[in-house]
Amino acid sequence: MNIQFSPDDQLFREDVRQWLADNRPREQRPSVADLAACREHDTAWQKTLFDAGWAGIAWPEACGGRGLSLTRQLIWYEEYAAADVPPGGWKSVCFVGLAHAGPTLIACGEDNHKAEHLPKILDGSAVWCQGFSEPGAGSDLASLRTRGEIDGDHLVINGQKLWTSYADVADFQELLVRTDPDAQKHRGITWVVCDMKTPGITIRPIRNMAGESEFCEVFYDDVRIPLSQVIGGLNNGWRTAMSTLSFERGTAFIADQVELEHDVVKMEQLAREVHIGGRAAIAHDEIAERLAGLKAEVIALKAMTYMSISRNSNQDLPGPEGSIVRLFFAKLSQRISHFGMELLGADGLVYQGKHEELVRTYLFRYADTIAAGTEQIQRSIIGERVLGLPKSR
Amino acid sequence: MNLLPTTEQAEIVSVIGEFLSSEVPIRRYQETINLGTPYSAALWQQFVKLGWFGVSCPEHLGGSGLGIAEEILLAREAGRQLISPTVLATAFTANLASRHDQAGLANSLINGEKRVAIALATKEDNYLMFDGGDADYLLTCHDNKINLFPAAAIAKAETLKGTDESVSLTRTTLTGTPLLKNIGESDVMRLAIGLCAVLTGIAESACAAAVSYAGEREQFGQPIGAFQTIKHLCADMAVRNEAAWSQCVYAGLSLQDEHEDATRKIAAAVEMSARAALENARTNIQVHGGVGFTVEYDAHLLVKRTHVLSSLLDSLIDRRKVLLKQ
């Protein structure tokens, strides 16, 4: 057990810090009301990162990455969070490509798939979205019904997907379809790459409770996808999807975990600025106690992230313990922003101006215990796959 | 950076874990509650043979020359079986003495000749001593400071009925001066992180007991652990374990490496481990249902010991003040 970063890691950290200081964009990311502008902004930034060698830090060299350790990737995220730069995690349009589709292709794709897609993910020229959930298949993902019928050397897709972030600005989609309706439900699923420009795709944006529309419904009407775009084998999509989800729950949110530390710092500042009953909020015992608890928890979140990286450095696929960190993160992020709303009091009722960002974050955080598996699903994974408890009969 | 134990560390943990679960398992309290003299001389010698008391003392004093990482690994195992706080206090004091030019004292603790009990200051200027029946020294925790007294400093001793019946409890009044001078903050923090690791062991023990029971106990025609209500309670226990242990390691190693924010990290470890131990111990009783409320199961002991250790930690560090310091 050690928490020492090697001299080489330290040098790497200094390089990252210096580069970010010199190259970070000075302009704000466009509002998500204009998704095309977001795409332009996020992909241009990704291209800049790629050109400077900061894309795919922990991806294998054969896949276009730097082939460095997860520790180096962590260092990058830590420095990234400390610098004032555009969103690095799930808020970027590049997130699904970098955190889901890319790692899945690396783990399960053939060489031609890797050659076709990975370079474009890394340099930001291709944006990916996810097509997993459906109206009838949420937590019970394996019950998905979007059909993929084989017709010659194509799959013909009919059905509907839901919660697809950035669908209308994406180039490709990681799509789960039912290719064998007669097989047991986990066995008839295929993971396929869908080109979003294929005829027959209709996209309808959905407004979320924060008032923004970055996610969509996607409808498929006789959408033809070459069978060559199947990843991990026909009817073997559940296994491929599980590797996608293990990345999602294991390593995709490292950036967000690291950034949460800064949210608590903001809350502490707010607790010193805001006055309640003639005193700074922080001078009230109950508020101080809660804030101390939240600070302890973000410190622990960092320790858990380190523990998770220590575990994942020794294995190809993140294990089910990823759900522990995901669940801890989700609950904590919600309590931090809720704490901020309480400090704001009536000021939190104004969704513009000084506190707009805090209110938006508060509203957005409701998704944290739903996206990437609800908190209930995460608990079931922990119960069954980490603790070995029996499944319900 | 790697928070997982090395092969050597895992080996030590495995040997210690087997020893504790066969020689002093938590179940022992079913037969021998409240003896006041926690461990026989023979049993104490087994701890000596395992190298427990000298784990982090220099080799020329008979120790193993290891560090805080190994200390907290042992403390966590001790927590899992509710080992007497005397064991932890003795190992801690041996290390403390070895770094304060008290080789003789260190040696007498490493070889099992002497024992140290731990005591907590009360509001009335006396101390509550735990398992101190035959201790030779007393390690007192008071107002973010620790002191070491010889047993001879005990002027008055009154045996009390303790809330935690698995440790003996004595109210003591002390006279005279402490043996060691200038015990600094980093030493206090070293004791604190050890206690945090014990609490984490308790939290893990509670989770393991609940999971085991939930897998066996059947109601409505299936193991209760198959029901999400129970399964999710257990999952939350696992989350608290992971948070507490990760933070113990992170904080312990920060102290080892003399990071300037080590105290802050230890304050976080106190928060996470005390919370994990109490919440998990409480949940374990809930998962067991009626039998968890009886003394025929160990579940209640985890709750009670947690209160002892949390009180000790509260006397060693002002968690809130440290965490909110800018």
Short mmCIF file of N, CA, C and O in Angstrom, two decimals, chain A residues 309-374:
data_model
loop_
_atom_site.label_atom_id
_atom_site.label_comp_id
_atom_site.label_asym_id
_atom_site.label_seq_id
_atom_site.Cartn_x
_atom_site.Cartn_y
_atom_site.Cartn_z
N ILE A 309 -8.97 2.68 -8.68
CA ILE A 309 -7.91 2.67 -9.69
C ILE A 309 -6.87 1.60 -9.34
O ILE A 309 -6.37 0.89 -10.21
N SER A 310 -6.59 1.45 -8.05
CA SER A 310 -5.65 0.41 -7.63
C SER A 310 -6.16 -0.96 -8.06
O SER A 310 -5.41 -1.79 -8.55
N ARG A 311 -7.47 -1.19 -7.88
CA ARG A 311 -8.06 -2.48 -8.27
C ARG A 311 -8.04 -2.65 -9.78
O ARG A 311 -7.68 -3.69 -10.30
N ASN A 312 -8.46 -1.60 -10.50
CA ASN A 312 -8.64 -1.73 -11.94
C ASN A 312 -7.32 -1.78 -12.70
O ASN A 312 -7.29 -2.19 -13.86
N SER A 313 -6.25 -1.35 -12.04
CA SER A 313 -4.95 -1.40 -12.71
C SER A 313 -4.52 -2.84 -12.96
O SER A 313 -3.69 -3.11 -13.80
N ASN A 314 -5.11 -3.77 -12.18
CA ASN A 314 -4.70 -5.18 -12.30
C ASN A 314 -5.67 -6.01 -13.13
O ASN A 314 -5.54 -7.21 -13.19
N GLN A 315 -6.70 -5.38 -13.71
CA GLN A 315 -7.66 -6.19 -14.46
C GLN A 315 -8.11 -5.45 -15.73
O GLN A 315 -8.11 -4.23 -15.78
N ASP A 316 -8.51 -6.24 -16.75
CA ASP A 316 -8.90 -5.66 -18.03
C ASP A 316 -10.24 -4.94 -17.95
O ASP A 316 -10.42 -3.88 -18.53
N LEU A 317 -11.19 -5.58 -17.26
CA LEU A 317 -12.52 -4.99 -17.13
C LEU A 317 -12.73 -4.57 -15.69
O LEU A 317 -12.41 -5.32 -14.79
N PRO A 318 -13.30 -3.38 -15.48
CA PRO A 318 -13.61 -2.99 -14.10
C PRO A 318 -14.58 -3.99 -13.48
O PRO A 318 -15.51 -4.45 -14.13
N GLY A 319 -14.39 -4.34 -12.21
CA GLY A 319 -15.27 -5.31 -11.53
C GLY A 319 -16.52 -4.64 -10.98
O GLY A 319 -16.69 -3.42 -11.10
N PRO A 320 -17.38 -5.45 -10.33
CA PRO A 320 -18.66 -4.92 -9.84
C PRO A 320 -18.50 -3.90 -8.70
O PRO A 320 -19.44 -3.18 -8.39
N GLU A 321 -17.29 -3.83 -8.12
CA GLU A 321 -17.08 -2.84 -7.04
C GLU A 321 -17.28 -1.41 -7.56
O GLU A 321 -17.47 -0.49 -6.77
N GLY A 322 -17.20 -1.23 -8.89
CA GLY A 322 -17.44 0.09 -9.46
C GLY A 322 -18.79 0.65 -9.03
O GLY A 322 -18.95 1.86 -8.86
N SER A 323 -19.76 -0.24 -8.84
CA SER A 323 -21.09 0.21 -8.43
C SER A 323 -21.06 0.84 -7.03
O SER A 323 -21.91 1.66 -6.71
N ILE A 324 -20.12 0.41 -6.20
CA ILE A 324 -20.02 0.98 -4.85
C ILE A 324 -19.65 2.46 -4.95
O ILE A 324 -20.28 3.32 -4.34
N VAL A 325 -18.66 2.76 -5.76
CA VAL A 325 -18.22 4.15 -5.89
C VAL A 325 -19.29 4.97 -6.60
O VAL A 325 -19.57 6.11 -6.23
N ARG A 326 -19.90 4.39 -7.62
CA ARG A 326 -20.94 5.09 -8.37
C ARG A 326 -22.08 5.49 -7.42
O ARG A 326 -22.57 6.62 -7.45
N LEU A 327 -22.51 4.54 -6.59
CA LEU A 327 -23.62 4.80 -5.68
C LEU A 327 -23.24 5.86 -4.65
O LEU A 327 -24.00 6.80 -4.38
N PHE A 328 -22.05 5.74 -4.11
CA PHE A 328 -21.58 6.70 -3.11
C PHE A 328 -21.51 8.10 -3.72
O PHE A 328 -21.97 9.08 -3.14
N PHE A 329 -20.96 8.17 -4.93
CA PHE A 329 -20.84 9.44 -5.64
C PHE A 329 -22.22 10.06 -5.87
O PHE A 329 -22.44 11.25 -5.61
N ALA A 330 -23.16 9.24 -6.38
CA ALA A 330 -24.48 9.77 -6.77
C ALA A 330 -25.21 10.35 -5.57
O ALA A 330 -25.76 11.45 -5.63
N LYS A 331 -25.21 9.61 -4.48
CA LYS A 331 -25.92 10.09 -3.29
C LYS A 331 -25.25 11.34 -2.73
O LYS A 331 -25.92 12.27 -2.29
N LEU A 332 -23.94 11.34 -2.74
CA LEU A 332 -23.20 12.48 -2.20
C LEU A 332 -23.40 13.73 -3.05
O LEU A 332 -23.63 14.83 -2.53
N SER A 333 -23.34 13.57 -4.36
CA SER A 333 -23.48 14.74 -5.24
C SER A 333 -24.85 15.39 -5.02
O SER A 333 -24.97 16.61 -5.00
N GLN A 334 -25.86 14.56 -4.81
CA GLN A 334 -27.20 15.11 -4.58
C GLN A 334 -27.27 15.84 -3.25
O GLN A 334 -27.86 16.92 -3.14
N ARG A 335 -26.64 15.27 -2.23
CA ARG A 335 -26.72 15.92 -0.92
C ARG A 335 -25.94 17.23 -0.91
O ARG A 335 -26.32 18.19 -0.25
N ILE A 336 -24.84 17.28 -1.66
CA ILE A 336 -24.06 18.52 -1.72
C ILE A 336 -24.89 19.63 -2.37
O ILE A 336 -24.99 20.74 -1.86
N SER A 337 -25.51 19.32 -3.52
CA SER A 337 -26.25 20.40 -4.19
C SER A 337 -27.53 20.75 -3.43
O SER A 337 -27.96 21.89 -3.42
N HIS A 338 -28.11 19.77 -2.77
CA HIS A 338 -29.29 20.06 -1.96
C HIS A 338 -28.92 20.98 -0.78
O HIS A 338 -29.66 21.91 -0.43
N PHE A 339 -27.76 20.74 -0.22
CA PHE A 339 -27.24 21.59 0.86
C PHE A 339 -27.11 23.04 0.36
O PHE A 339 -27.51 23.99 1.03
N GLY A 340 -26.61 23.18 -0.88
CA GLY A 340 -26.48 24.51 -1.47
C GLY A 340 -27.84 25.19 -1.64
O GLY A 340 -28.00 26.37 -1.34
N MET A 341 -28.83 24.42 -2.10
CA MET A 341 -30.17 24.98 -2.26
C MET A 341 -30.72 25.45 -0.92
O MET A 341 -31.36 26.49 -0.83
N GLU A 342 -30.47 24.69 0.14
CA GLU A 342 -30.95 25.09 1.46
C GLU A 342 -30.29 26.38 1.92
O GLU A 342 -30.92 27.24 2.53
N LEU A 343 -28.99 26.51 1.62
CA LEU A 343 -28.29 27.74 2.00
C LEU A 343 -28.88 28.94 1.26
O LEU A 343 -29.02 30.03 1.82
N LEU A 344 -29.23 28.72 -0.01
CA LEU A 344 -29.76 29.83 -0.81
C LEU A 344 -31.14 30.28 -0.34
O LEU A 344 -31.48 31.46 -0.45
N GLY A 345 -31.92 29.36 0.20
CA GLY A 345 -33.26 29.73 0.62
C GLY A 345 -34.05 30.28 -0.56
O GLY A 345 -34.03 29.72 -1.65
N ALA A 346 -34.69 31.43 -0.36
CA ALA A 346 -35.53 32.01 -1.41
C ALA A 346 -34.74 32.35 -2.67
O ALA A 346 -35.27 32.31 -3.78
N ASP A 347 -33.45 32.65 -2.53
CA ASP A 347 -32.64 32.96 -3.72
C ASP A 347 -32.58 31.76 -4.68
O ASP A 347 -32.34 31.94 -5.87
N GLY A 348 -32.78 30.59 -4.16
CA GLY A 348 -32.75 29.39 -4.99
C GLY A 348 -33.99 29.25 -5.86
O GLY A 348 -34.07 28.37 -6.71
N LEU A 349 -34.95 30.14 -5.65
CA LEU A 349 -36.16 30.10 -6.48
C LEU A 349 -35.97 30.87 -7.78
O LEU A 349 -36.81 30.83 -8.66
N VAL A 350 -34.85 31.57 -7.90
CA VAL A 350 -34.57 32.37 -9.10
C VAL A 350 -33.61 31.60 -9.99
O VAL A 350 -32.47 31.37 -9.62
N TYR A 351 -34.11 31.17 -11.17
CA TYR A 351 -33.29 30.33 -12.07
C TYR A 351 -32.62 31.19 -13.13
O TYR A 351 -32.71 30.92 -14.32
N GLN A 352 -31.98 32.23 -12.71
CA GLN A 352 -31.17 33.05 -13.61
C GLN A 352 -30.25 33.88 -12.73
O GLN A 352 -30.42 33.93 -11.52
N GLY A 353 -29.25 34.50 -13.37
CA GLY A 353 -28.39 35.39 -12.61
C GLY A 353 -27.36 34.65 -11.76
O GLY A 353 -26.89 33.57 -12.12
N LYS A 354 -27.06 35.22 -10.60
CA LYS A 354 -25.93 34.82 -9.77
C LYS A 354 -25.89 33.32 -9.45
O LYS A 354 -24.84 32.69 -9.49
N HIS A 355 -27.06 32.75 -9.12
CA HIS A 355 -27.05 31.36 -8.65
C HIS A 355 -27.59 30.37 -9.66
O HIS A 355 -27.89 29.23 -9.32
N GLU A 356 -27.70 30.80 -10.93
CA GLU A 356 -28.28 29.92 -11.95
C GLU A 356 -27.54 28.57 -12.03
O GLU A 356 -28.16 27.52 -12.10
N GLU A 357 -26.21 28.65 -11.99
CA GLU A 357 -25.42 27.43 -12.15
C GLU A 357 -25.66 26.45 -11.00
O GLU A 357 -25.77 25.25 -11.19
N LEU A 358 -25.75 27.02 -9.78
CA LEU A 358 -25.99 26.15 -8.62
C LEU A 358 -27.36 25.48 -8.73
O LEU A 358 -27.49 24.28 -8.47
N VAL A 359 -28.36 26.26 -9.14
CA VAL A 359 -29.71 25.69 -9.26
C VAL A 359 -29.73 24.63 -10.37
O VAL A 359 -30.30 23.55 -10.21
N ARG A 360 -29.06 24.93 -11.50
CA ARG A 360 -29.02 23.97 -12.60
C ARG A 360 -28.36 22.67 -12.14
O ARG A 360 -28.87 21.57 -12.40
N THR A 361 -27.24 22.80 -11.45
CA THR A 361 -26.55 21.61 -10.95
C THR A 361 -27.47 20.82 -10.03
O THR A 361 -27.57 19.60 -10.12
N TYR A 362 -28.13 21.55 -9.12
CA TYR A 362 -29.06 20.88 -8.20
C TYR A 362 -30.11 20.08 -8.98
O TYR A 362 -30.35 18.91 -8.69
N LEU A 363 -30.70 20.69 -9.98
CA LEU A 363 -31.75 20.00 -10.75
C LEU A 363 -31.17 18.83 -11.54
O LEU A 363 -31.73 17.75 -11.58
N PHE A 364 -30.01 19.06 -12.14
CA PHE A 364 -29.35 18.01 -12.94
C PHE A 364 -29.00 16.78 -12.10
O PHE A 364 -29.05 15.65 -12.56
N ARG A 365 -28.62 17.03 -10.84
CA ARG A 365 -28.15 15.93 -9.99
C ARG A 365 -29.22 14.89 -9.72
O ARG A 365 -28.92 13.79 -9.26
N TYR A 366 -30.49 15.24 -9.98
CA TYR A 366 -31.53 14.23 -9.81
C TYR A 366 -31.26 13.04 -10.74
O TYR A 366 -31.71 11.93 -10.48
N ALA A 367 -30.54 13.28 -11.83
CA ALA A 367 -30.25 12.18 -12.77
C ALA A 367 -29.18 11.23 -12.23
O ALA A 367 -29.09 10.09 -12.67
N ASP A 368 -28.39 11.69 -11.26
CA ASP A 368 -27.24 10.88 -10.84
C ASP A 368 -27.62 9.52 -10.25
O ASP A 368 -26.86 8.56 -10.35
N THR A 369 -28.81 9.46 -9.61
CA THR A 369 -29.22 8.17 -9.05
C THR A 369 -30.12 7.40 -10.01
O THR A 369 -30.75 6.42 -9.63
N ILE A 370 -30.19 7.87 -11.28
CA ILE A 370 -30.99 7.17 -12.29
C ILE A 370 -30.09 6.72 -13.46
O ILE A 370 -30.12 5.57 -13.88
N ALA A 371 -29.26 7.66 -13.95
CA ALA A 371 -28.40 7.35 -15.09
C ALA A 371 -27.34 6.32 -14.72
O ALA A 371 -26.96 6.21 -13.55
N ALA A 372 -26.87 5.57 -15.71
CA ALA A 372 -25.84 4.54 -15.53
C ALA A 372 -26.29 3.46 -14.56
O ALA A 372 -25.49 2.83 -13.88
N GLY A 373 -27.59 3.23 -14.49
CA GLY A 373 -28.16 2.27 -13.53
C GLY A 373 -28.67 3.01 -12.33
O GLY A 373 -27.94 3.78 -11.70
N THR A 374 -29.94 2.82 -12.00
CA THR A 374 -30.51 3.53 -10.86
C THR A 374 -29.79 3.12 -9.58
O THR A 374 -29.12 2.08 -9.54
#
